[in-house]
Coordinates of N, CA and C in Angstrom, one line a residue:
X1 N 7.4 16.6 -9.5 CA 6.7 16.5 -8.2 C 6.3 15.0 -8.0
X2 N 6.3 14.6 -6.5 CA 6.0 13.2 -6.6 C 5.0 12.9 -6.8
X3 N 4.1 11.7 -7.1 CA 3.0 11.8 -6.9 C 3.0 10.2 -7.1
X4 N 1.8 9.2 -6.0 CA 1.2 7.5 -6.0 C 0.3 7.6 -6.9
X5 N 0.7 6.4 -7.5 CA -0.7 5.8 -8.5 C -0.8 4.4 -8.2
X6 N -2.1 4.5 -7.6 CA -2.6 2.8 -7.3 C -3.8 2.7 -8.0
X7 N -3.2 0.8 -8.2 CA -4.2 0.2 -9.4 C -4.5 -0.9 -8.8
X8 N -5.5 -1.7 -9.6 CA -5.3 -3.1 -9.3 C -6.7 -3.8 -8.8
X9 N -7.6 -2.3 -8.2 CA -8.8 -3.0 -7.2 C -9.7 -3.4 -8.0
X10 N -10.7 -3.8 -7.4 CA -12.3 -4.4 -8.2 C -12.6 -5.2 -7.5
X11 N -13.5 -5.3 -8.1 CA -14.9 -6.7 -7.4 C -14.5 -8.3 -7.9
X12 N -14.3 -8.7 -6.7 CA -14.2 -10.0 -6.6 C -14.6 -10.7 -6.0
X13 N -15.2 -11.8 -6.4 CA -15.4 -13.0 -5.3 C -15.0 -13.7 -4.2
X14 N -15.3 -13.9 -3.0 CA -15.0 -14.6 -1.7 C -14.3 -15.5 -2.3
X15 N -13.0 -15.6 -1.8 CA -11.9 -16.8 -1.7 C -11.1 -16.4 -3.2
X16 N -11.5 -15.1 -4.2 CA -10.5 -14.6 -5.2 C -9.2 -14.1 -4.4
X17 N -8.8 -13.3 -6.0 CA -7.3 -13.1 -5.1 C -7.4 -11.4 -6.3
X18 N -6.4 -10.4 -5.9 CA -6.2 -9.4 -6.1 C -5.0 -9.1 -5.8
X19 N -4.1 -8.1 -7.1 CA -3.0 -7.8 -6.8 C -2.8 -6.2 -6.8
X20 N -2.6 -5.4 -5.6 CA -2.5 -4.1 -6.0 C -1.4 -3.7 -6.0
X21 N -0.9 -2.6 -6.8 CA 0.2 -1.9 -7.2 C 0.4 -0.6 -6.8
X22 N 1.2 0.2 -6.4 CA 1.4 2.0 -6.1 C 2.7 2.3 -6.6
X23 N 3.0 3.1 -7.6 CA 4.1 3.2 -7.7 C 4.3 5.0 -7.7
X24 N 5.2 5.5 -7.4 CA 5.9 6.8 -7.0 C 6.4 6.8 -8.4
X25 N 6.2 8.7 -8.8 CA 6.9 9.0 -9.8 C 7.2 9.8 -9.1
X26 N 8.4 10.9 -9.6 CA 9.1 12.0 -9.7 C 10.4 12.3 -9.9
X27 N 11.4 12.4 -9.0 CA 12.8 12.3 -8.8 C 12.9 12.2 -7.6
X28 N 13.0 11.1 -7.5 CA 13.2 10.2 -6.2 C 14.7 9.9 -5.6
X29 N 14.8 9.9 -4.2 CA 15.8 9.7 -4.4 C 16.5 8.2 -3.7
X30 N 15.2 8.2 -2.5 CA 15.8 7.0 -1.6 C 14.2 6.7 -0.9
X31 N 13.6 5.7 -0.9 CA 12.3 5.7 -0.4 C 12.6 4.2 0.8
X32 N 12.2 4.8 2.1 CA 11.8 4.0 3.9 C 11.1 3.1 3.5
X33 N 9.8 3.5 4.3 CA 9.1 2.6 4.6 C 8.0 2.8 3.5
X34 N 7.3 1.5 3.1 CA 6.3 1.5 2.1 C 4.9 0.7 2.9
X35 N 3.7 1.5 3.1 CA 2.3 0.6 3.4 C 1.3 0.5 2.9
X36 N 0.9 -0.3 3.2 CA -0.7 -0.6 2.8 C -1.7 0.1 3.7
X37 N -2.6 0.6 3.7 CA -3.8 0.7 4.7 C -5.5 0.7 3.8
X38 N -6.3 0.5 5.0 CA -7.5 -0.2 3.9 C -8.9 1.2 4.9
X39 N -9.7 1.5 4.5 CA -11.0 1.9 5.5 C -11.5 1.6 4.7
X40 N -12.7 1.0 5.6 CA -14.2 0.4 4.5 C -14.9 1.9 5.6
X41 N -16.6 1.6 5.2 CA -17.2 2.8 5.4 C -17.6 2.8 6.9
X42 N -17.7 4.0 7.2 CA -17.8 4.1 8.6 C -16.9 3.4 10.0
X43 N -15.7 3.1 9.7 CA -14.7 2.0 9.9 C -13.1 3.3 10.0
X44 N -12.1 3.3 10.9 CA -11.2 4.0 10.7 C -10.4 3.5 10.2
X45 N -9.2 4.1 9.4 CA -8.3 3.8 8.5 C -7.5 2.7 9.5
X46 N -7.2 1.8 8.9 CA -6.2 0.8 9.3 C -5.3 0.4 8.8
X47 N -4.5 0.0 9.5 CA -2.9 -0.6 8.6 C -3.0 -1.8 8.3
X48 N -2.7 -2.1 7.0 CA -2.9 -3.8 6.5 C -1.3 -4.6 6.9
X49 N -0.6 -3.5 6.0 CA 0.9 -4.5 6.0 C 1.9 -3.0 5.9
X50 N 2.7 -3.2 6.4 CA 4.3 -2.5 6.2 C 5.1 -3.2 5.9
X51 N 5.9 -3.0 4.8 CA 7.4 -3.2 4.7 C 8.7 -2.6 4.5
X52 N 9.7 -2.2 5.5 CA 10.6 -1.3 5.8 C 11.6 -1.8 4.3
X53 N 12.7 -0.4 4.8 CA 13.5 -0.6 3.3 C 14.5 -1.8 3.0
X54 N 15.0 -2.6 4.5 CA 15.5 -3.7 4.0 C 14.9 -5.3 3.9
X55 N 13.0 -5.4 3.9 CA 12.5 -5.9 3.8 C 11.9 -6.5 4.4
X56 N 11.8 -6.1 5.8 CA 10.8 -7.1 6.7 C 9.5 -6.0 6.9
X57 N 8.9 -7.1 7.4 CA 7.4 -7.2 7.1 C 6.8 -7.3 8.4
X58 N 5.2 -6.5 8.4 CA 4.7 -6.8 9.4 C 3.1 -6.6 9.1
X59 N 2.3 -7.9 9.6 CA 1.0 -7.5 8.9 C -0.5 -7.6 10.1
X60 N -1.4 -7.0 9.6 CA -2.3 -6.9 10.5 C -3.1 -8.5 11.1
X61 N -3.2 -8.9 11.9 CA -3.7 -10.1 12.6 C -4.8 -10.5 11.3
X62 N -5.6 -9.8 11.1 CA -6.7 -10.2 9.9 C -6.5 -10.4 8.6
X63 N -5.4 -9.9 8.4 CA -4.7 -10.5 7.0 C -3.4 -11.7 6.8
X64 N -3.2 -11.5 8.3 CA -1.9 -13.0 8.1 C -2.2 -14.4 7.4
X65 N -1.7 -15.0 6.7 CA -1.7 -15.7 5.9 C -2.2 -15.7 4.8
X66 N -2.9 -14.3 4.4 CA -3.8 -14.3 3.0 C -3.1 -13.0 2.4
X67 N -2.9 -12.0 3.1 CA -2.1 -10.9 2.4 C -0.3 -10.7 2.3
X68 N 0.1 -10.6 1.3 CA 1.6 -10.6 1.4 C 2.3 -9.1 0.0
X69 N 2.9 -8.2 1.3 CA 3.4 -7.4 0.9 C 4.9 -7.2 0.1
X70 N 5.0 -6.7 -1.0 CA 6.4 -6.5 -1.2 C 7.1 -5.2 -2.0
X71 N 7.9 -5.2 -2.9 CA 8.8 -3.9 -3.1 C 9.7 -3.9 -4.0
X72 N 9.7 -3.3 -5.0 CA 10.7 -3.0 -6.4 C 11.2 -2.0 -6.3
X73 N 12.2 -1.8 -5.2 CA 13.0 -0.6 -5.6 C 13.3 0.2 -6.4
X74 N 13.9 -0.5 -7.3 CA 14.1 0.1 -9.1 C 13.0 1.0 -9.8
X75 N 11.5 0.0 -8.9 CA 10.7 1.2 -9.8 C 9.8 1.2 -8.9
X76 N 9.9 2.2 -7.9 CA 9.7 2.7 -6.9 C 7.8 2.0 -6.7
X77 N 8.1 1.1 -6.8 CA 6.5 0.2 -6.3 C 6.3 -0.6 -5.3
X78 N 5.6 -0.2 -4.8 CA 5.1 -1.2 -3.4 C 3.9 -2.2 -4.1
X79 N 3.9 -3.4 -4.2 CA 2.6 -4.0 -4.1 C 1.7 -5.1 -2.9
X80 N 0.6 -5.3 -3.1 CA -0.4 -5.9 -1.9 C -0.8 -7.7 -3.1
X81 N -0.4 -8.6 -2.5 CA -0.6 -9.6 -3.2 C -2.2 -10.2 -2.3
X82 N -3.4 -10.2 -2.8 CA -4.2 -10.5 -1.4 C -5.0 -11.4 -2.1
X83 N -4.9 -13.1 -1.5 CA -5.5 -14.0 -1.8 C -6.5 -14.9 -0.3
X84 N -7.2 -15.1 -1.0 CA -8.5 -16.2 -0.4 C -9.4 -14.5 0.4
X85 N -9.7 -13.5 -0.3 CA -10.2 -12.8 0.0 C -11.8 -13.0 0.6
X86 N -11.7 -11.9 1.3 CA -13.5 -12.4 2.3 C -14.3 -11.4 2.0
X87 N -15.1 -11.0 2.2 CA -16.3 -10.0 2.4 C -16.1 -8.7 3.4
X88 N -15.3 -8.9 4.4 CA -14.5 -8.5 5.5 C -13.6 -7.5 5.1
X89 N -12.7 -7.9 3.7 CA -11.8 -7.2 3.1 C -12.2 -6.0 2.4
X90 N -13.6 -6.2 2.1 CA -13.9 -4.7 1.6 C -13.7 -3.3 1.8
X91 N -12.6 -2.6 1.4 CA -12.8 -1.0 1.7 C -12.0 -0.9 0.5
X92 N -11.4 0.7 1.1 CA -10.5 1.8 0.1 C -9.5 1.6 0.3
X93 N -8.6 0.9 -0.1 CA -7.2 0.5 -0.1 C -6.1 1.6 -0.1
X94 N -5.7 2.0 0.6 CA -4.4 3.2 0.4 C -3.1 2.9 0.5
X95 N -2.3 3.6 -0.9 CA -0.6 3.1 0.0 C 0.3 4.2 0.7
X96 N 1.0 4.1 0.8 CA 1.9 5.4 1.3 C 3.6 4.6 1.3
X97 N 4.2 6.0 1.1 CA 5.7 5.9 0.6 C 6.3 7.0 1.6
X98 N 7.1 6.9 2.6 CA 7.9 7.7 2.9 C 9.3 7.4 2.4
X99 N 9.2 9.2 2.1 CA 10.4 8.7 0.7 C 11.5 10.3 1.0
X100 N 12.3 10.2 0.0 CA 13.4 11.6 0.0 C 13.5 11.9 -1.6
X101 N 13.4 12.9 -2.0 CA 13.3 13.4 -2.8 C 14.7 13.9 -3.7
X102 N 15.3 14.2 -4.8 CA 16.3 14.6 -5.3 C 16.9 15.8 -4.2
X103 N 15.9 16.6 -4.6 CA 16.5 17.9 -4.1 C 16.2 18.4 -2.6
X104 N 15.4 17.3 -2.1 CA 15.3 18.0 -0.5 C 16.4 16.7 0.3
X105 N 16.0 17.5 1.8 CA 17.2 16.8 2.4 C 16.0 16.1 3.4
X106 N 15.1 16.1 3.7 CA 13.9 15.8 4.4 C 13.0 14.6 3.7
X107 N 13.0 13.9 4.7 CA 11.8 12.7 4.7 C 10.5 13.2 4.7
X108 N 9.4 12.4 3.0 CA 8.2 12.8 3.4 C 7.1 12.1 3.3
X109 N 6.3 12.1 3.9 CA 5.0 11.1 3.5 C 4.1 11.3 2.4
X110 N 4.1 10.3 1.7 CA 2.8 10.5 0.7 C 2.0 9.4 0.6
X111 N 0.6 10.0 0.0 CA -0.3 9.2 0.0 C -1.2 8.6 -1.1
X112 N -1.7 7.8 -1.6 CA -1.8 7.7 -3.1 C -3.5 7.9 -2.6
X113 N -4.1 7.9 -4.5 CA -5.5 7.8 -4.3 C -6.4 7.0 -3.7
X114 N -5.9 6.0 -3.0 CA -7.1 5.0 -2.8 C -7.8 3.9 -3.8
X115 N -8.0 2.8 -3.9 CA -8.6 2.0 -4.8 C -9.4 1.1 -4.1
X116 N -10.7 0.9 -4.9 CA -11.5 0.1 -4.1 C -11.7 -0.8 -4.2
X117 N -11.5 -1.7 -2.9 CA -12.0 -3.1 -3.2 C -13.2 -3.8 -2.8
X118 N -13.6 -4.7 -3.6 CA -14.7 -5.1 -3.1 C -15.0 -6.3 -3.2
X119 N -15.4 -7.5 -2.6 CA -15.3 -8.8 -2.1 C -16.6 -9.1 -2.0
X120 N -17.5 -9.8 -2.7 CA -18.8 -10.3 -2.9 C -19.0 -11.7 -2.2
X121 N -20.3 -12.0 -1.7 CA -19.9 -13.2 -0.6 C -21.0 -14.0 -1.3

């Protein structure tokens, strides 16, 4: 069964840097698109960064220049490289993998647990 495991978050200081990681296990067969999305509290879920499967990128106006997204095929991981972090950046980090699986013929979305970040000012 597939299932995201994301790591990476914690408390850090205004202008640190944080690297988060999601990686898919199961029997995978071919994985799209890979994202980031962040909700802090009371705040609706938003998209930080996408990056499709032959590697272009697209990122949220508030993260340009400080977050950079990328992708290890091999071992099915998406990571969030996010430096000169603000107080702003604080929420629940989520990734997601639309992906194909060995045995199905259908594209599906999945969503990992969430990791939290937090940005002290």
């Amino acid at each position: 069964q597939v299932q995201l495991v994301e790591s990476g978050g914690g408390l850090v200081q205004a202008g640190g840097s944080l690297r988060l990681s999601c990686t898919a296990s199961g029997s995978i067969f071919s994985i799209n698109a890979m994202r980031w999305h962040r909700q802090a509290p009371g705040k609706q879920r938003e998209l930080v960064a996408s990056i499709a499967s032959g590697g272009s990128t697209n990122y949220a106006d508030s993260v340009k220049g400080r977050f950079t997204i990328s992708r290890d095929n091999a071992k099915n991981t998406v990571y969030l490289q996010m430096n000169s972090l603000k107080p702003e950046d604080t929420a629940v980090y989520y990734c997601y993998q639309n992906l194909r699986e060995n045995s199905d013929y259908v594209w599906r979305g999945y969503w990992g647990q969430g990791t939290q970040v937090t940005v002290s000012s």
